[in-house]
PDB file of C-alpha atoms in Angstrom:
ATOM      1  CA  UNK A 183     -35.115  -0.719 -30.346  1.00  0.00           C
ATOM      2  CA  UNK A 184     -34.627   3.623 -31.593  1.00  0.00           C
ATOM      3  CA  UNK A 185     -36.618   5.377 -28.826  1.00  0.00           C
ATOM      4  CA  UNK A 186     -36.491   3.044 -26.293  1.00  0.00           C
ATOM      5  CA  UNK A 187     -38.007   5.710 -22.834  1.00  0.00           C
ATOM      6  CA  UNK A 188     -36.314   5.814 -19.852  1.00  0.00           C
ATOM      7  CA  UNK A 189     -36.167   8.598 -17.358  1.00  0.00           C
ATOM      8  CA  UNK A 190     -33.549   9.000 -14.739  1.00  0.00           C
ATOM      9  CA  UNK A 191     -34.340   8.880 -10.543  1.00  0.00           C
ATOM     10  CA  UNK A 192     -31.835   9.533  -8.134  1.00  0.00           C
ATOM     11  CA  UNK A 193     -29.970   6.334  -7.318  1.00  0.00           C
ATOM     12  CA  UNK A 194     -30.174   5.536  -3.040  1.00  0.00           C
ATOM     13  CA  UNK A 195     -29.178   3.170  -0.912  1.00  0.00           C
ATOM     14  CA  UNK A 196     -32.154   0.967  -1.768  1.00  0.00           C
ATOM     15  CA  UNK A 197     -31.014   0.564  -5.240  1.00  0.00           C
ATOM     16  CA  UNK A 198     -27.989  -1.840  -4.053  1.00  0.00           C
ATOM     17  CA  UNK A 199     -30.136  -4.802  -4.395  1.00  0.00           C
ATOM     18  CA  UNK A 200     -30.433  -4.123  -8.154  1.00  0.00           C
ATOM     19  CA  UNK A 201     -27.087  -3.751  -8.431  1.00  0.00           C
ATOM     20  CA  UNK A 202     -25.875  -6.915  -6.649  1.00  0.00           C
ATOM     21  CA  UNK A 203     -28.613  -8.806  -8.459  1.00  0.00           C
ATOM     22  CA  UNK A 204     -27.085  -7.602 -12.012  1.00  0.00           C
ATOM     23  CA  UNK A 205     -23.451  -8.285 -11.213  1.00  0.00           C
ATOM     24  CA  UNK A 206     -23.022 -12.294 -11.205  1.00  0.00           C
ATOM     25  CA  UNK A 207     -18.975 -12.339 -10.113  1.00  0.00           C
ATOM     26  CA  UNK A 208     -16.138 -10.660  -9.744  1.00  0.00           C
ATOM     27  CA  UNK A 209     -15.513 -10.399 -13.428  1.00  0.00           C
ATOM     28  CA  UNK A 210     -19.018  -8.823 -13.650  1.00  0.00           C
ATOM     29  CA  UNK A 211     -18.081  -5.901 -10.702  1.00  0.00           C
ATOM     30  CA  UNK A 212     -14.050  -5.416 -12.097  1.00  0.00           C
ATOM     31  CA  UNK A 213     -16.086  -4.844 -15.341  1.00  0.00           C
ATOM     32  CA  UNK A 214     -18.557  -2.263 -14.082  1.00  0.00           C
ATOM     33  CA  UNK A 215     -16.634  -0.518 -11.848  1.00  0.00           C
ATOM     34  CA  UNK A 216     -13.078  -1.401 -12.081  1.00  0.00           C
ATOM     35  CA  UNK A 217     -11.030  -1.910  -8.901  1.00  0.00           C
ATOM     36  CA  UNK A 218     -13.182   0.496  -6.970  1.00  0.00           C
ATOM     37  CA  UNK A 219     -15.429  -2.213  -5.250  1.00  0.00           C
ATOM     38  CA  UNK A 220     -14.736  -5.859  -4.233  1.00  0.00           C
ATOM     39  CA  UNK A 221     -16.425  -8.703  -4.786  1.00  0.00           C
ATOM     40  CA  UNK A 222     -18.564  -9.630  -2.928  1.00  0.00           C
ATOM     41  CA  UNK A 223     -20.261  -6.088  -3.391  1.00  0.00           C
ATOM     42  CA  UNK A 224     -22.185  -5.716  -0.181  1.00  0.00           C
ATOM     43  CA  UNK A 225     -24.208  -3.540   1.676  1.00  0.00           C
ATOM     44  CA  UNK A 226     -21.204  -1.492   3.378  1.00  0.00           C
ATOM     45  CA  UNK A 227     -19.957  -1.007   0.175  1.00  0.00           C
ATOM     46  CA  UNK A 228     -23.378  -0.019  -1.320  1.00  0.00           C
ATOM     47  CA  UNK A 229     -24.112   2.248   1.815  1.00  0.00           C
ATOM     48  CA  UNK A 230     -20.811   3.831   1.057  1.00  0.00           C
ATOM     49  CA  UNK A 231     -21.393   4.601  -2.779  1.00  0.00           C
ATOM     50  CA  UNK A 232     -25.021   5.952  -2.090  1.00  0.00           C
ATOM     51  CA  UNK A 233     -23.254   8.501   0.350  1.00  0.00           C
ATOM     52  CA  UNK A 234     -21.237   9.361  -1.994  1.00  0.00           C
ATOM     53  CA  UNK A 235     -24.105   9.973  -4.670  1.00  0.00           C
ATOM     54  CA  UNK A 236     -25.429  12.610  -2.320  1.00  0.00           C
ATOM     55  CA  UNK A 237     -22.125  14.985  -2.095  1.00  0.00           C
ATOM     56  CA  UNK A 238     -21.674  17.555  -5.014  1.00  0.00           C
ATOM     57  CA  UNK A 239     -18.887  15.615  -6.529  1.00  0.00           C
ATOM     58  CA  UNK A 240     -20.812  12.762  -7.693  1.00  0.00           C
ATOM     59  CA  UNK A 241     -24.617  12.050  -9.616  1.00  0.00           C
ATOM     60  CA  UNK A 242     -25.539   8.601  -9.536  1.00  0.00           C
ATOM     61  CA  UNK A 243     -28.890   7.495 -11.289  1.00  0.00           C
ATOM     62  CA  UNK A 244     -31.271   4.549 -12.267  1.00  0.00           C
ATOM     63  CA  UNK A 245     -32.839   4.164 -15.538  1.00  0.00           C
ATOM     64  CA  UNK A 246     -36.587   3.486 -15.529  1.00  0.00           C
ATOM     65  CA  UNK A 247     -38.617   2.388 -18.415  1.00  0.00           C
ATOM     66  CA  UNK A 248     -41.185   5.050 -18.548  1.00  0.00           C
ATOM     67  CA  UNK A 249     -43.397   2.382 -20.159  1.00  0.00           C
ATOM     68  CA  UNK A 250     -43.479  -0.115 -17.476  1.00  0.00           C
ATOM     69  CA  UNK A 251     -41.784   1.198 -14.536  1.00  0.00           C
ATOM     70  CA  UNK A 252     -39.453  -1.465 -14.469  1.00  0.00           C
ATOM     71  CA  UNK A 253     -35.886  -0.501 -13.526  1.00  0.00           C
ATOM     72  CA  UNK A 254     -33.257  -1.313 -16.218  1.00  0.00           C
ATOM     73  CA  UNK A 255     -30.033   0.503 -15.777  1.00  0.00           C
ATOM     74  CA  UNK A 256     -27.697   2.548 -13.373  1.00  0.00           C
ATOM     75  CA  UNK A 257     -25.148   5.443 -14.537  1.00  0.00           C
ATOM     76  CA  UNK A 258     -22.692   7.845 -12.258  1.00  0.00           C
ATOM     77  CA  UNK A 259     -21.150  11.357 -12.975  1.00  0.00           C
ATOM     78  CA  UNK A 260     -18.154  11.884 -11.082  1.00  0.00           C
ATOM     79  CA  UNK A 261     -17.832  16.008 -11.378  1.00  0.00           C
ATOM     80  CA  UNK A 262     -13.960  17.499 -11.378  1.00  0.00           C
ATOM     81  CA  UNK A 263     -12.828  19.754  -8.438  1.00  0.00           C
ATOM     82  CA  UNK A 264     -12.927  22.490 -11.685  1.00  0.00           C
ATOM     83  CA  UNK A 265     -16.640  21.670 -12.528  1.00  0.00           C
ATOM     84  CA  UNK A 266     -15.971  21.627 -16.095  1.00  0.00           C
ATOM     85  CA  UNK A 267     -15.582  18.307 -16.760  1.00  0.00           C
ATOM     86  CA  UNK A 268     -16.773  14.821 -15.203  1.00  0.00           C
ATOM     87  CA  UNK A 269     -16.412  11.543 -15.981  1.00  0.00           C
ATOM     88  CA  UNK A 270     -19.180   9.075 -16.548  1.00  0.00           C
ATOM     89  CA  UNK A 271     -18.617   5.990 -14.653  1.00  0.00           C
ATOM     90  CA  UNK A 272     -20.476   2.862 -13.123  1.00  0.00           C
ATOM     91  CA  UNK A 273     -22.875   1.819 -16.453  1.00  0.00           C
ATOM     92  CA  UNK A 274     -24.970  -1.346 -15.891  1.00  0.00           C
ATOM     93  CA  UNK A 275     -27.832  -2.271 -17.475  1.00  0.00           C
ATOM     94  CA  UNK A 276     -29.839  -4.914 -16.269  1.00  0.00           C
ATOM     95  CA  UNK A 277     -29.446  -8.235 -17.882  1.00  0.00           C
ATOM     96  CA  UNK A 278     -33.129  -8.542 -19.312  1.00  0.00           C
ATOM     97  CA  UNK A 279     -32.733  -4.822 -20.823  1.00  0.00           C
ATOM     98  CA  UNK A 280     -29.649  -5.162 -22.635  1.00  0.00           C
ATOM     99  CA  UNK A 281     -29.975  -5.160 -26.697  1.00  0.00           C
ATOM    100  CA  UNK A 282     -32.958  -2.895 -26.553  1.00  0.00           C
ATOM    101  CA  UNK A 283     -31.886   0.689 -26.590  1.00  0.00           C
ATOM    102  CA  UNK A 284     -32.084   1.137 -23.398  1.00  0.00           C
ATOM    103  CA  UNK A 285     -28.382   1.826 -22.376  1.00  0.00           C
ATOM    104  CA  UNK A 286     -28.760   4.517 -25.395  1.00  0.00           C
ATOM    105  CA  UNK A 287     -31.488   6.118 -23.667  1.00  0.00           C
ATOM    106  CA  UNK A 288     -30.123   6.132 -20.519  1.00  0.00           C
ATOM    107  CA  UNK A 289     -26.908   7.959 -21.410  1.00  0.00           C
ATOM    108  CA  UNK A 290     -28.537  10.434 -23.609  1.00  0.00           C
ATOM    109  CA  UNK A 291     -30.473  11.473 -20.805  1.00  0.00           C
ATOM    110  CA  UNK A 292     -27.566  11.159 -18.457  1.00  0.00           C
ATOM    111  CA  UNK A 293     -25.685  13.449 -20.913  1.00  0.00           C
ATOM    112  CA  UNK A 294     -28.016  16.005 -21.247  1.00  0.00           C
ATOM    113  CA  UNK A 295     -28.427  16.764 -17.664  1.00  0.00           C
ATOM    114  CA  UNK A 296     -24.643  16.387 -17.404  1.00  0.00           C
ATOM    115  CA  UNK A 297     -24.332  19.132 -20.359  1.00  0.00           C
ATOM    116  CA  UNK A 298     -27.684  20.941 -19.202  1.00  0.00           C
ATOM    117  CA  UNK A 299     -27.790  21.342 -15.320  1.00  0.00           C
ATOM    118  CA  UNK A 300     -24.776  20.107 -14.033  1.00  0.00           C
ATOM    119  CA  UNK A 301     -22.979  22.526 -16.185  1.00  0.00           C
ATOM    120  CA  UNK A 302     -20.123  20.499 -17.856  1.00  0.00           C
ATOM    121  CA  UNK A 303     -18.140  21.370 -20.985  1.00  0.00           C
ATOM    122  CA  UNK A 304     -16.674  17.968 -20.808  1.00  0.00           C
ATOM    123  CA  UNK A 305     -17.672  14.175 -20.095  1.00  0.00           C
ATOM    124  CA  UNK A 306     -14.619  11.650 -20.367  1.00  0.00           C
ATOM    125  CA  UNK A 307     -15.331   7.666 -19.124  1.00  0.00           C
ATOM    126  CA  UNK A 308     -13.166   4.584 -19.057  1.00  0.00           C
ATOM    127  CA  UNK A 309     -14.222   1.392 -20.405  1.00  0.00           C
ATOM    128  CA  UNK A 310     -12.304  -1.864 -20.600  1.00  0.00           C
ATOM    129  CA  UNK A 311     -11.202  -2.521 -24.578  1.00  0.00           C
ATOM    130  CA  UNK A 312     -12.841  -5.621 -24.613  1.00  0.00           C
ATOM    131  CA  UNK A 313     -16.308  -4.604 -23.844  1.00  0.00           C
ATOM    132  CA  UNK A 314     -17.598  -4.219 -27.516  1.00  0.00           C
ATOM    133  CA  UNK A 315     -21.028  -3.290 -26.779  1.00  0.00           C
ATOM    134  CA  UNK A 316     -19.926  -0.911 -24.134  1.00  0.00           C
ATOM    135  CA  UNK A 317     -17.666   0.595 -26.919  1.00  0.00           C
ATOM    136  CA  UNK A 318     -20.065   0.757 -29.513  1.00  0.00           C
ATOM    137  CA  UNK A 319     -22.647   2.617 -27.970  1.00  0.00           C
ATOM    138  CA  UNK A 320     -19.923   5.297 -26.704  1.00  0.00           C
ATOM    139  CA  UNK A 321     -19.026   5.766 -29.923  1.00  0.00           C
ATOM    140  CA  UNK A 322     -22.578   6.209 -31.482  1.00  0.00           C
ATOM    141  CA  UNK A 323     -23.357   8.899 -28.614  1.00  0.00           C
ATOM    142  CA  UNK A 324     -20.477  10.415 -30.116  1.00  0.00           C
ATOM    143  CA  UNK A 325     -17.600  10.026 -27.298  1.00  0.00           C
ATOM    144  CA  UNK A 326     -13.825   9.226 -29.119  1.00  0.00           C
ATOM    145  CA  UNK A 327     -10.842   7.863 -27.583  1.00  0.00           C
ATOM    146  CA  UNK A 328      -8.085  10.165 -26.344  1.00  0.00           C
ATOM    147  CA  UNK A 329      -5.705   7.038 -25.251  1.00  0.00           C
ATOM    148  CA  UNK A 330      -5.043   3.996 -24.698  1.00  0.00           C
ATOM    149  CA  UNK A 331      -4.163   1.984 -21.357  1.00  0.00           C
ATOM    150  CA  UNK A 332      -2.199  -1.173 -22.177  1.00  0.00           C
ATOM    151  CA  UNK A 333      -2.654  -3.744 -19.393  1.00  0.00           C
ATOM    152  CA  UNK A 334      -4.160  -1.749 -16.600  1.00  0.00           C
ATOM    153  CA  UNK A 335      -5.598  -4.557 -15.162  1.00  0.00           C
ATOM    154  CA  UNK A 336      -5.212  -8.039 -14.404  1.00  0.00           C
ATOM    155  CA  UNK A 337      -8.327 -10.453 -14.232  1.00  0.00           C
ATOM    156  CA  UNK A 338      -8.276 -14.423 -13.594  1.00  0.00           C
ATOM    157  CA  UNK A 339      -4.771 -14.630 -15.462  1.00  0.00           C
ATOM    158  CA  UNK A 340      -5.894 -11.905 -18.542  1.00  0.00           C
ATOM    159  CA  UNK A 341      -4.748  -8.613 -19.133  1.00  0.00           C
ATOM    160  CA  UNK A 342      -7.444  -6.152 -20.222  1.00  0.00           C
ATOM    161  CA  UNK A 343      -6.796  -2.864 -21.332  1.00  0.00           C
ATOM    162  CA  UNK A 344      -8.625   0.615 -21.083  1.00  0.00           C
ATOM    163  CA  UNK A 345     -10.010   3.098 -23.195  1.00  0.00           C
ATOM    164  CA  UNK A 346     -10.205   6.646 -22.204  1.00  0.00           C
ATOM    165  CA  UNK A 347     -12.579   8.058 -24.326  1.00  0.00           C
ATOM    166  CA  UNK A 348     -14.373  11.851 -24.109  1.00  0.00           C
ATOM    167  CA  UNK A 349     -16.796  13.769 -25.402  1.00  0.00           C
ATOM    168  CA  UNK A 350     -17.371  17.785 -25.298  1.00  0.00           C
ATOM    169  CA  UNK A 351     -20.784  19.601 -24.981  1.00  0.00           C
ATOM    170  CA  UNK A 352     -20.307  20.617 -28.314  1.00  0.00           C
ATOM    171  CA  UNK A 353     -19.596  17.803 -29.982  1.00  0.00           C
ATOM    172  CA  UNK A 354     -23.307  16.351 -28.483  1.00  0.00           C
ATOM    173  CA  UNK A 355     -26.305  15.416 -29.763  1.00  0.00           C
ATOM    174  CA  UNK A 356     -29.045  13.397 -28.677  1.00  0.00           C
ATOM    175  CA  UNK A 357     -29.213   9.868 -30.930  1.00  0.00           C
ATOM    176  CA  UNK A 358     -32.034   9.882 -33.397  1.00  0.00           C
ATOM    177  CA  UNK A 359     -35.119   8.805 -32.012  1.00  0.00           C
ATOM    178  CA  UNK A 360     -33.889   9.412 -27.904  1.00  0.00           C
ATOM    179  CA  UNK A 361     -34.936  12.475 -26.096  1.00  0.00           C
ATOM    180  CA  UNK A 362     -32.809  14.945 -24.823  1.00  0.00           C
ATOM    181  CA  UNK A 363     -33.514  14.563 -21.562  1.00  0.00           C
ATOM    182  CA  UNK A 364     -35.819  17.129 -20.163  1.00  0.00           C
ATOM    183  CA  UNK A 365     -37.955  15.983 -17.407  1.00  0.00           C
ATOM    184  CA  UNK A 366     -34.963  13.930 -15.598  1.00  0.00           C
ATOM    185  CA  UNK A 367     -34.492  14.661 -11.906  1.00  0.00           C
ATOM    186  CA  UNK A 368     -30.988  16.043 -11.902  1.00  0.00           C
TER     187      UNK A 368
END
């Protein structure tokens, strides 16, 4: 769906709940956030991550639909100690929200206020090779990979490799038919 609306809050602790709700297994979290949480993702480690959210390093959001209000995705940007660059991180979109342009939406806001208040020159990510969709929609907003990471991982007896993928502010533009992102909280 082109010009599916979402607007970006601040992500907080309360937000965990969607999160955990979203991610069905281990799989699921090595997926969305590589090795950086462990299944089961609980509160501690939820309390932990919304900390985090609140320092200068890091900008973690939620999508809303601005149609219904209903919550339908989650996005982080990790800042470098340089602040020109930071690295997009922690995607999920809710299960019931997935196919409909929302993710696209989501990131092109969470791009513009990356390459509009927050400054950067730079946005790189990591996503597992296998994740098509994930892939896809990086490389519509534009984002092209730099590398490849053979066999960074191991998950219930597969390998799964990485790609490191970038994309500089001016290389950007909003996808047809997605705002730019004014009028998200940064």
């Amino acid at each position: 769906m082109s010009g599916a609306a979402v607007e970006l809050r601040m992500f907080t602790r309360a937000d965990g709940s969607f999160l955990t709700s979203w991610i069905a297994g281990p799989v699921e979290l090595m997926t969305w956030a590589g090795p950086t949480f462990t299944w089961p993702l609980d509160k501690l480690q939820i309390a932990a991550y919304a900390a985090e959210s609140m320092t200068r390093r890091r900008r973690s959001w939620m999508g809303v639909n601005s149609r219904t209000g209903q919550v339908v995705g989650h996005a982080s940007v990790r800042m470098n100690a340089d602040g020109a660059a930071g690295r997009l991180g922690r995607v999920l979109i809710a299960p019931e929200a997935r196919g409909c342009g929302m993710g696209a939406a989501m990131l092109t806001h969470v791009l513009a206020v990356s390459f509009g208040s927050l400054g950067l020159e730079r946005v790189e990510l990591g996503v597992f090779s296998h994740n098509d969709s994930a892939v896809r929609l990086y490389e519509r907003l534009g984002f092209q990979v730099e590398r490849v990471l053979p066999d960074v991982e191991q998950v219930e007896g597969q390998s799964w490799s990485a790609l490191q993928m970038c994309l500089a502010k001016q290389d950007w533009a909003p996808l047809p038919g997605h705002h730019d992102g004014s009028g998200t909280t940064p």
